[in-house]
Coordinates of C-alpha atoms in Angstrom, one line a residue:
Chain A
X215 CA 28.4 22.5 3.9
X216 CA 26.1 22.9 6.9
X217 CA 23.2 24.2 4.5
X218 CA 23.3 21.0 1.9
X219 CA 22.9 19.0 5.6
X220 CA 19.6 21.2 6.3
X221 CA 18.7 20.8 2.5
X222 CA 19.3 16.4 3.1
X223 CA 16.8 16.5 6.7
X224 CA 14.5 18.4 4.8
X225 CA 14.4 16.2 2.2
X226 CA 14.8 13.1 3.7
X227 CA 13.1 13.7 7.9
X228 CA 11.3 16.9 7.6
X229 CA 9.1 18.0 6.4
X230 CA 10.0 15.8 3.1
X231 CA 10.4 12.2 3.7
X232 CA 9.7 9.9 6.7
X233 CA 7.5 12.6 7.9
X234 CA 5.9 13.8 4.9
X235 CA 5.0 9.6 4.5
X236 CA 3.8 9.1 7.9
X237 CA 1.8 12.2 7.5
X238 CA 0.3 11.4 3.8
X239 CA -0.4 7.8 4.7
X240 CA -2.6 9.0 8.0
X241 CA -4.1 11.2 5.7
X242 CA -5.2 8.5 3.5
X243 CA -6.0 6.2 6.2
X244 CA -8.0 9.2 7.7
X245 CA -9.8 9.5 4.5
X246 CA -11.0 5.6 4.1
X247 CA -11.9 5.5 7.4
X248 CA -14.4 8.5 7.5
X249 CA -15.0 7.4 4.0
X250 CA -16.9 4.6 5.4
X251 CA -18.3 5.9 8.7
X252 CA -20.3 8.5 6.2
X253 CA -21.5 5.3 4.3
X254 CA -22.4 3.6 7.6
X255 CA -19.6 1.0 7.6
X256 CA -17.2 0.8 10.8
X257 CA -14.2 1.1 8.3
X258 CA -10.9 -0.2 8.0
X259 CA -8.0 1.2 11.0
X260 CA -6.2 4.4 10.4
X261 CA -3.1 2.5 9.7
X262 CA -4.5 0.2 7.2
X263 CA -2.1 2.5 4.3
X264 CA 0.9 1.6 6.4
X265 CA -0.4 -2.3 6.4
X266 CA -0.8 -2.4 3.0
X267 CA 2.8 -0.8 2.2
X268 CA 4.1 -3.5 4.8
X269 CA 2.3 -6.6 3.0
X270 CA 2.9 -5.1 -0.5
X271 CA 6.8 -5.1 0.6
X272 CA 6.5 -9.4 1.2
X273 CA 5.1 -10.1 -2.4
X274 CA 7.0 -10.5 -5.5
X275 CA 7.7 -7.9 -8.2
X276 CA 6.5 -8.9 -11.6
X277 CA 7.8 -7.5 -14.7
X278 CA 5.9 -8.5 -18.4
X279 CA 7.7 -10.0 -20.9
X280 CA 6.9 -7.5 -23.1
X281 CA 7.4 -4.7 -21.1
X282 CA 10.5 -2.1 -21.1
X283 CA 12.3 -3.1 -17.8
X284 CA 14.4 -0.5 -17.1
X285 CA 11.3 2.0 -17.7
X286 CA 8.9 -0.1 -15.8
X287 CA 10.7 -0.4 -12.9
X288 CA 12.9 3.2 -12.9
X289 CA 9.2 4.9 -13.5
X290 CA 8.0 4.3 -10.0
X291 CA 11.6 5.6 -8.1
X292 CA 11.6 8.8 -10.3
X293 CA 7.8 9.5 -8.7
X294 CA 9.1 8.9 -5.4
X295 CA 12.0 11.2 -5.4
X296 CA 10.2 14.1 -7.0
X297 CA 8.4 14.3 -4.4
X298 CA 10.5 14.0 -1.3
X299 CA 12.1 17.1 -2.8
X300 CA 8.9 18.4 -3.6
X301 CA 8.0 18.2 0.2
X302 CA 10.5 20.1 1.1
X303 CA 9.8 22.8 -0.8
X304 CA 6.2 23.4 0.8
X305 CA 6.8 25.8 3.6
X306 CA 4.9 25.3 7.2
X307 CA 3.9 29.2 8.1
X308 CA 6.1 29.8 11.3
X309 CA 7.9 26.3 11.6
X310 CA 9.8 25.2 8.3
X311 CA 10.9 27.8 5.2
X312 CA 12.6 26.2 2.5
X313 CA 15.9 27.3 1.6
X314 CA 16.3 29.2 -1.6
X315 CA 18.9 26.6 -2.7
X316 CA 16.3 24.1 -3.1
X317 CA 14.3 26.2 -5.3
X318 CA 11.1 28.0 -5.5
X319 CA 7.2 28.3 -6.5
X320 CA 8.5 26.9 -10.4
X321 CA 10.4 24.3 -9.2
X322 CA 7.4 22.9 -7.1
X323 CA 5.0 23.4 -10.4
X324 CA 7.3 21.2 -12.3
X325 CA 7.7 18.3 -9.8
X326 CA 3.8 18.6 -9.2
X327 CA 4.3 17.6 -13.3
X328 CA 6.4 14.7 -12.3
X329 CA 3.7 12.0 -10.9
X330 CA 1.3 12.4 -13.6
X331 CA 4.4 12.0 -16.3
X332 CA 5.4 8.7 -14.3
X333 CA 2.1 7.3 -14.3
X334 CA 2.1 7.9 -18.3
X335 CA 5.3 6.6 -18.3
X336 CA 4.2 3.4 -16.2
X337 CA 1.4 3.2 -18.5
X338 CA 2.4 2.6 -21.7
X339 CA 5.9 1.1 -20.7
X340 CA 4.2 -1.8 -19.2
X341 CA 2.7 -3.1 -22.7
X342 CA -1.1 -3.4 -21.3
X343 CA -3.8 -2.0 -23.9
X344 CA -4.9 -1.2 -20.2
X345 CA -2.2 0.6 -19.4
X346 CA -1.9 2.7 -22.7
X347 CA -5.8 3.7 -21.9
X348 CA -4.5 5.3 -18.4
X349 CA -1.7 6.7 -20.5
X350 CA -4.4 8.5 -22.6
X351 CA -6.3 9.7 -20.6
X352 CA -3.8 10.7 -17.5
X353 CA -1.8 12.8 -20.5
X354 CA -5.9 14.7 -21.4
X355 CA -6.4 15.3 -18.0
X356 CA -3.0 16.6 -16.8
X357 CA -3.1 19.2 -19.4
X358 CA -6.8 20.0 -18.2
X359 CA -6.0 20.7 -14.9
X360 CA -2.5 22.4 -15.2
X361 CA -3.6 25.5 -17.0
X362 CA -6.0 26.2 -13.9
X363 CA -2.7 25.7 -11.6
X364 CA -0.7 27.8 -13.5
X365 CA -2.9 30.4 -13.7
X366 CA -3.7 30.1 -9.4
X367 CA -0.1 30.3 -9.1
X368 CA 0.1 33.4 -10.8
X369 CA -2.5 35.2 -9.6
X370 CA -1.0 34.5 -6.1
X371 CA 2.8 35.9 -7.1
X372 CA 1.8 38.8 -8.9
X373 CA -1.0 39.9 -5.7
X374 CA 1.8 39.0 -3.4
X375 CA 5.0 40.9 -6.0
X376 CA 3.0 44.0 -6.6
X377 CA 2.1 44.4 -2.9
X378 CA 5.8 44.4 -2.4
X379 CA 6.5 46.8 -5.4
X380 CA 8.1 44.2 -7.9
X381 CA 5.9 43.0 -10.5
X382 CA 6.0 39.4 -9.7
X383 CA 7.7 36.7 -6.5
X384 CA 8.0 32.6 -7.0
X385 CA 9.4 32.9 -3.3
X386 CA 6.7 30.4 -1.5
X387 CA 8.8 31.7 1.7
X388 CA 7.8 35.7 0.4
X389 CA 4.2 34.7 -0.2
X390 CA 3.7 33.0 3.4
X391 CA 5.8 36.0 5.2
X392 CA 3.4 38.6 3.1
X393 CA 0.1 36.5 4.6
X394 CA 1.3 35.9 8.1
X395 CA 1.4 40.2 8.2
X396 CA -1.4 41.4 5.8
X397 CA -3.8 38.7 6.4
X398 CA -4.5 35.4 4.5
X399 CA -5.4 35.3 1.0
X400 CA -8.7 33.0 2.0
X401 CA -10.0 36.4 3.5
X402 CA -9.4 38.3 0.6
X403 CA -12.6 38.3 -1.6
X404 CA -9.9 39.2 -5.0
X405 CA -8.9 36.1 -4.7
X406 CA -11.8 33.6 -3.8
X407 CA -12.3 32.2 -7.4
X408 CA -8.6 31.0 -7.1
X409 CA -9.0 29.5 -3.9
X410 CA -12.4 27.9 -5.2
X411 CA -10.3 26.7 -8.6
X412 CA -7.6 25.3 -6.6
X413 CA -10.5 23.6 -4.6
X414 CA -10.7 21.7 -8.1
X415 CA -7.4 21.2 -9.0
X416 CA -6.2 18.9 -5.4
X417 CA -8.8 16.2 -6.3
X418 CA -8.3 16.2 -9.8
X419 CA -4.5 16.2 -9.0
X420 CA -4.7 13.3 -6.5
X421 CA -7.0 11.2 -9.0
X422 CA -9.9 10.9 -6.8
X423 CA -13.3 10.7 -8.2
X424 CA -15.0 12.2 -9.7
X425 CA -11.3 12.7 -11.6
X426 CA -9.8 9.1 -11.2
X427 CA -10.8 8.7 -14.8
X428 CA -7.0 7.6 -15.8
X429 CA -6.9 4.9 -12.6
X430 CA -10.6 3.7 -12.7
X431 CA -10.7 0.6 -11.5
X432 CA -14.1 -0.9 -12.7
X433 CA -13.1 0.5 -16.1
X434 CA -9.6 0.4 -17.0
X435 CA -8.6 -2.1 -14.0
X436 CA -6.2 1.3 -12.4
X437 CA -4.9 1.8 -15.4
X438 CA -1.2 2.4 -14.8
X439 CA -1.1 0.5 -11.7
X440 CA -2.6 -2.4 -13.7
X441 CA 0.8 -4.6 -13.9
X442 CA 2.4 -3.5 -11.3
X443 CA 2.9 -5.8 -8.1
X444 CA 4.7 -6.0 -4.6
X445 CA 7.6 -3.6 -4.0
X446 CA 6.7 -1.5 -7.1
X447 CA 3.3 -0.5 -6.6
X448 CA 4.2 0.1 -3.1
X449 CA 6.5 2.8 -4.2
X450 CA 3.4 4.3 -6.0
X451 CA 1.3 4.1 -3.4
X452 CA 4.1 6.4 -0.8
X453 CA 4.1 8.3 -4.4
X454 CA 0.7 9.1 -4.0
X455 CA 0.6 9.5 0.0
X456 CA 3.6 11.9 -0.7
X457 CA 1.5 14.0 -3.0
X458 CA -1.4 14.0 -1.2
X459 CA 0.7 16.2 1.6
X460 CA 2.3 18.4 -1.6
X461 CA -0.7 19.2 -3.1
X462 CA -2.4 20.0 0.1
X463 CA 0.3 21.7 1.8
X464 CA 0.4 24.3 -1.3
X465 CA -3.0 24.8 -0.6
X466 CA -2.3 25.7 2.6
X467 CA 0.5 27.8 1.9
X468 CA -0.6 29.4 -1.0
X469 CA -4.2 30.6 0.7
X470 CA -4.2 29.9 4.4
X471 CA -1.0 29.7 6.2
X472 CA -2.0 30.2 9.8
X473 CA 0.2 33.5 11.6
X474 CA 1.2 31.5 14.6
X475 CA 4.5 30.3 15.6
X476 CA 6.3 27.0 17.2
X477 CA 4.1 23.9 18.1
X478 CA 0.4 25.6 17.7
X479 CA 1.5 26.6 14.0
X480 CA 2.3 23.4 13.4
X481 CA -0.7 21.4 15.2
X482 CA -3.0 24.1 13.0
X483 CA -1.4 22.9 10.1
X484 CA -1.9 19.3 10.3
X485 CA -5.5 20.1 11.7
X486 CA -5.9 22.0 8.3
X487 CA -4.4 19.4 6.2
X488 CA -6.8 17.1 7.9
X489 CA -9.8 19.2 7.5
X490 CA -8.9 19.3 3.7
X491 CA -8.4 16.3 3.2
X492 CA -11.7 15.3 4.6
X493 CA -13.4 18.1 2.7
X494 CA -11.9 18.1 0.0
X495 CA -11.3 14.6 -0.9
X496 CA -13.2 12.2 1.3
X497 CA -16.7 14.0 1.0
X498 CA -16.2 14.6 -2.7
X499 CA -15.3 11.0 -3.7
X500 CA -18.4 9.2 -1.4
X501 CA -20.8 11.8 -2.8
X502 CA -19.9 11.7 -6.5
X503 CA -19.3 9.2 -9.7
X504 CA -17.0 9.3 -11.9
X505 CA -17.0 11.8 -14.6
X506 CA -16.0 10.8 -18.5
X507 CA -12.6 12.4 -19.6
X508 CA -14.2 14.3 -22.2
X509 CA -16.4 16.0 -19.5
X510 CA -13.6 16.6 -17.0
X511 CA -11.5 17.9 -19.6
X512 CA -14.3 20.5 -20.9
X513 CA -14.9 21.2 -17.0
X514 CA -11.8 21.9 -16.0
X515 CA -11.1 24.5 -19.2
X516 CA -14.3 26.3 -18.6
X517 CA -14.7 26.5 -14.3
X518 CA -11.7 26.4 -12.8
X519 CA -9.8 28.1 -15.5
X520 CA -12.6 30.6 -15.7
X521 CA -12.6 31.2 -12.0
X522 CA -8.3 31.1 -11.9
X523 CA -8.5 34.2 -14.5
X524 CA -10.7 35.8 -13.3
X525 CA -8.8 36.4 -9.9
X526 CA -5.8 37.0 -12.1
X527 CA -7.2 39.5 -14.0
X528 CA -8.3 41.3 -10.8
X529 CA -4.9 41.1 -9.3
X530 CA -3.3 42.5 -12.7
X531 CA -5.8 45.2 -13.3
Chain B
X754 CA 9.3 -12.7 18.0
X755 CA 11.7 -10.8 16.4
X756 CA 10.9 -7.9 13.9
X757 CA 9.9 -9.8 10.5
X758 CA 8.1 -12.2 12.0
X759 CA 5.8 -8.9 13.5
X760 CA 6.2 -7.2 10.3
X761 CA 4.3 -10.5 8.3
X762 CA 1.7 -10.5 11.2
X763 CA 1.2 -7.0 10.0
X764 CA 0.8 -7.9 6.4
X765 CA -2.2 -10.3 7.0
X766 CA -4.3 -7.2 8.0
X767 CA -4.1 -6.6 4.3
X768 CA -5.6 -9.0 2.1
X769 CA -6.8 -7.8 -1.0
X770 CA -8.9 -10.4 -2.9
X771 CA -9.6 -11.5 -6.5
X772 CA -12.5 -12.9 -8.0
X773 CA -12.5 -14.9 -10.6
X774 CA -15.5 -16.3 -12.1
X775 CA -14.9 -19.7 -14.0
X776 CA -18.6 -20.2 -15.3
X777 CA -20.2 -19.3 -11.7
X778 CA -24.4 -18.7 -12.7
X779 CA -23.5 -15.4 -10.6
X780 CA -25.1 -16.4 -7.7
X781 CA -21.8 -17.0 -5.5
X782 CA -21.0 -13.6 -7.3
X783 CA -23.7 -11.6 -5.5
X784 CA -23.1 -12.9 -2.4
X785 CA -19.4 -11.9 -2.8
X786 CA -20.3 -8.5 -3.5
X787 CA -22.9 -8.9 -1.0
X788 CA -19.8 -9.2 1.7
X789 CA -18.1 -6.1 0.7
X790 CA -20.0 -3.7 -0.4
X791 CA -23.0 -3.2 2.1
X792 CA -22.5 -2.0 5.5
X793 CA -23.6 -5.3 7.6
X794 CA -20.5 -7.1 6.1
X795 CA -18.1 -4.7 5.9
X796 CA -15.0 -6.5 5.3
X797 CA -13.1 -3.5 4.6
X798 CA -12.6 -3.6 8.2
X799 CA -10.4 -6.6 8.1
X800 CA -8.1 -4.3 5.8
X801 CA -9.7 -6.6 2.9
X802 CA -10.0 -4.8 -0.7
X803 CA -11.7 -5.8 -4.1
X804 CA -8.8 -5.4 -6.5
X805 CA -9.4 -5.0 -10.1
X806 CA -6.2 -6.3 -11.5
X807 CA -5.0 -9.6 -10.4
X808 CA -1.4 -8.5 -10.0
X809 CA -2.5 -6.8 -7.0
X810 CA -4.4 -10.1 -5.2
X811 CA -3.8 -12.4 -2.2
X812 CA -6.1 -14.0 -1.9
X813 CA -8.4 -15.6 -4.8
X814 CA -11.9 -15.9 -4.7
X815 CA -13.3 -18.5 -7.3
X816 CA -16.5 -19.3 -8.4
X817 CA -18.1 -22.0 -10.6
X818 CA -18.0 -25.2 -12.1
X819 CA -15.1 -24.1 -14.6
X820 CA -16.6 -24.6 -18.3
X821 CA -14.2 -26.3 -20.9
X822 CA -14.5 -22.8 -22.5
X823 CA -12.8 -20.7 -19.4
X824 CA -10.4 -23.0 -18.8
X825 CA -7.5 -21.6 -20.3
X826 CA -8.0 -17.8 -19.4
X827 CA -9.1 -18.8 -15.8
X828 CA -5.3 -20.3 -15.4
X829 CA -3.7 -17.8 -17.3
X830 CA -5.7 -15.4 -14.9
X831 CA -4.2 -17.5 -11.9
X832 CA -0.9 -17.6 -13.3
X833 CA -0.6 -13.5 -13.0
X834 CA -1.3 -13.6 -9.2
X835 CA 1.9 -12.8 -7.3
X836 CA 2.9 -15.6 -4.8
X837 CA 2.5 -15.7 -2.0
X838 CA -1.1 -16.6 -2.5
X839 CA -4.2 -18.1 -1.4
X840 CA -6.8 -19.7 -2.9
X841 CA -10.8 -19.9 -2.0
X842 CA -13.6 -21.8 -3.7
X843 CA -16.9 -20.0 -3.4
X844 CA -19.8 -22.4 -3.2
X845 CA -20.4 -25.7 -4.0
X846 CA -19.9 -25.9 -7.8
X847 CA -16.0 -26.0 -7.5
X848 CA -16.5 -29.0 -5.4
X849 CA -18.3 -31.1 -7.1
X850 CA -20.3 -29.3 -9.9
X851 CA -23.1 -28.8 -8.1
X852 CA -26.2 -28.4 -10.6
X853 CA -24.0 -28.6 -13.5
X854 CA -22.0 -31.3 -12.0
X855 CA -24.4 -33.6 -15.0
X856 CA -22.9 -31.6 -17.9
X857 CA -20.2 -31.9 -20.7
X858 CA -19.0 -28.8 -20.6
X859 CA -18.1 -29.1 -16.6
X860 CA -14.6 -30.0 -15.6
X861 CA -15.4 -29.7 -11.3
X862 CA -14.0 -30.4 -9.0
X863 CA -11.5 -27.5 -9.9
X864 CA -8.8 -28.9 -7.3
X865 CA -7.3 -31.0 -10.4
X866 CA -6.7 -27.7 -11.2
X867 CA -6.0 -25.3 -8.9
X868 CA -4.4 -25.5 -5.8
X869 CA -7.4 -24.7 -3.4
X870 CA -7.0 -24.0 -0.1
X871 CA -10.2 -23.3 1.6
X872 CA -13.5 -24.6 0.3
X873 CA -17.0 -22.9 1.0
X874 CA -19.8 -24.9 0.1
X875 CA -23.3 -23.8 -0.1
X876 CA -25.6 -22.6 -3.3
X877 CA -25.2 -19.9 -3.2
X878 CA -22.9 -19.2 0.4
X879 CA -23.8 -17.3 3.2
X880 CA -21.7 -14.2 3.2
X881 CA -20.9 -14.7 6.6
X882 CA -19.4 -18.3 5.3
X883 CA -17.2 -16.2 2.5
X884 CA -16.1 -14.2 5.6
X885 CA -14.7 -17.2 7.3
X886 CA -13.4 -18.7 4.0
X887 CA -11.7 -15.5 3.9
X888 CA -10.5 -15.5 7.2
X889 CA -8.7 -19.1 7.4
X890 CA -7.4 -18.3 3.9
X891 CA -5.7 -15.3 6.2
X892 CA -4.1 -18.1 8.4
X893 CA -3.4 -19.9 5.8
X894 CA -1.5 -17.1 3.7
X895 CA 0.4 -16.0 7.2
X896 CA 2.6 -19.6 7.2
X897 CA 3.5 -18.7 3.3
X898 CA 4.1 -14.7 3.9

């Protein structure tokens, strides 16, 4: 009994949900302001995220007439929730392992699946040509970047099983415990083209540009997002705040999880979520246009995927 | 105050704005872009954002005369705008026509049609005029929140 209480605060205080929000929307508050101090503009506050989510929660949900309720509505809940759970399975080197009831390195692939499904979902149940657009090209450039992920992933289990003697671990918890004692994975030169792949895969993942070709908004008008309004897209927007610490939290415990313990692990986490964020993300998107989804789909099968088997093949052979 | 009452105070640091164009010559357009987009203006920092879809508007920015043509679309455009909102009339073709205000095709002042709050004359405005539009429109959409 006392464990399913430890698997609820993870999901729902920490490090999944209230905190896993209040640190994804300072992220993203982080990343407009500096956004616009590197285009010489003072910027919006670093709570603006948390202003919007407030003023989107006072306007009124609209639903099409031709749209699928139950679809349009349910799509942006099911985002939500895969996440919180997702949250919790990211482990914080030296403050927060996930318990093994709540799953492992597979589970976390598949519910990194889950927002880019929603977003298709949203797409094409809310009856906008708009919308079906997103749904195109969300569904191309999911399968571009998930075969680079995949192949990151594995490249990190087998290093980290065979080290151990078994051929293969999906234990995030295993992979951290193995860095913290043999030194991090970012120091290791075998595995540099994964880091640098994965180094592809956040953006692309968080739909930034140069990869927000599904949510473009001088294009498609966002896509998706196109008829949603109030409540609703609020929920995407924590959806996407909520991924924005996933993604980057596997980064960080997949390459770099700091061998500290108590509070000054967990201050040189967040430092390290902020500095990718900011590297990652912020400088990328100001310094770049958008890319077609024809060339982001041929980029992501030949560099990244390239780059992710090649460390893989290292590892293996 | 008690907590909503903060909470909708908090809410008017976010207005994201619309434009609609009904028949504008593009001049009012520039200067709205003008506002945003380069650094002297910034209006991000009053939490403003362009949004592309009108679902996701507070405030509306229109432009123009309104032509017999765009009539129709312009008020369907209106119509998908989620209340509460608030409505601003860029320059001084809404009002009365302004240099088209001799044609046919011209059905200003677009108050018969809309429900304008906050009127910003000039051809075209100063952007620091749109700013202030934009700002009493804020006071204006803080009674409705």
């Amino acid at each position: 009994m006392s464990s399913q209480i430890a698997i609820l605060i993870a999901v729902l205080l920490f490090p999944g949900g209230l905190f896993a929000l209040a640190l994804g929307l300072g992220l993203k508050g982080a990343d407009r302001r500096i956004a616009a101090r590197l285009q010489g503009r003072v910027g919006p506050p670093l709570v603006q995220p948390f202003l919007d989510l407030v003023k989107l929660a006072f306007k009124r949900t609209m639903v099409p007439t031709t749209a699928h309720d139950l679809v349009f509505l349910g799509a942006p809940l099911i985002g939500v929730v895969s996440m919180l759970v997702a949250a919790a399975l990211v482990p914080i080197s030296g403050v927060y392992s996930p318990a093994p009831a709540l799953g492992n390195l597979l589970v976390l692939i598949y519910l990194l699946l889950v927002p880019a499904v929603v977003l298709m979902l949203a797409g094409s149940s809310s009856s906008s040509p708009y919308g079906a657009i997103g749904f195109s090209r969300e569904m191309a450039l999911m399968m571009a970047y998930e075969a680079p992920l995949v192949l990151i992933v594995a490249a990190v289990a087998v290093r980290t099983g065979m080290a151990q003697g078994h051929w293969v671990t999906f234990s995030l918890t295993e992979i951290v415990e193995y860095q913290r004692t043999h030194g991090l994975f970012l120091l290791d030169p075998v595995m540099w083209p994964a880091v640098a792949a994965f180094g592809f895969f956040y953006p692309a993942n968080l739909g930034i540009v140069p990869f927000d070709i599904p949510e473009a908004e001088t294009e498609v008008l966002e896509g998706p997002l196109l008829e949603y309004s109030g409540p609703a897209l609020g929920l995407f927007k924590i959806m996407s705040a909520l991924k924005a610490v996933v993604v980057i939290g596997l980064d960080i415990a997949l390459f770099m999880p700091l061998p500290l313990d108590g509070v000054p692990a967990f201050l040189g986490w967040v430092v390290e979520m902020v500095v990718l964020m900011v590297a990652g993300v912020t400088v990328l998107r100001i310094s770049m246009g958008r890319m077609r989804i024809d060339q982001a789909f041929v980029f992501f099968l030949r560099w990244p995927l390239l780059l992710a088997a090649a460390s893989l093949a290292v590892v293996v052979v | 105050m008690s907590v909503i009452e903060r909470l909708k105070t908090m809410a008017t640091k976010s207005p994201w704005i619309y434009r609609i164009n009904a028949g504008s010559c593009n001049g009012c357009d520039v200067e709205m872009a003008t506002c945003a987009l380069i650094p002297r203006y910034d209006v991000e920092r009053l939490g403003c954002q362009y949004c592309g879809s009108p679902r996701h508007a507070d405030i509306v920015l229109i432009s123009g005369p309104l032509t017999r043509r765009v009539l129709d679309a312009t008020l369907r455009v209106f119509d998908e705008i989620p209340d509460p909102k608030v409505t601003v009339a860029v320059g001084v073709c809404p009002i009365s026509g302004g240099i088209f205000r001799e044609s046919y095709a011209v059905l200003a002042p677009i108050d018969q049609y809309f429900p304008v709050d906050v009127n910003v004359p000039g051809c075209p405005p100063r952007p620091q005029a749109i700013i202030e539009g934009i700002a009493q429109a804020v006071q204006i959409w803080r009674e409705r929140l």
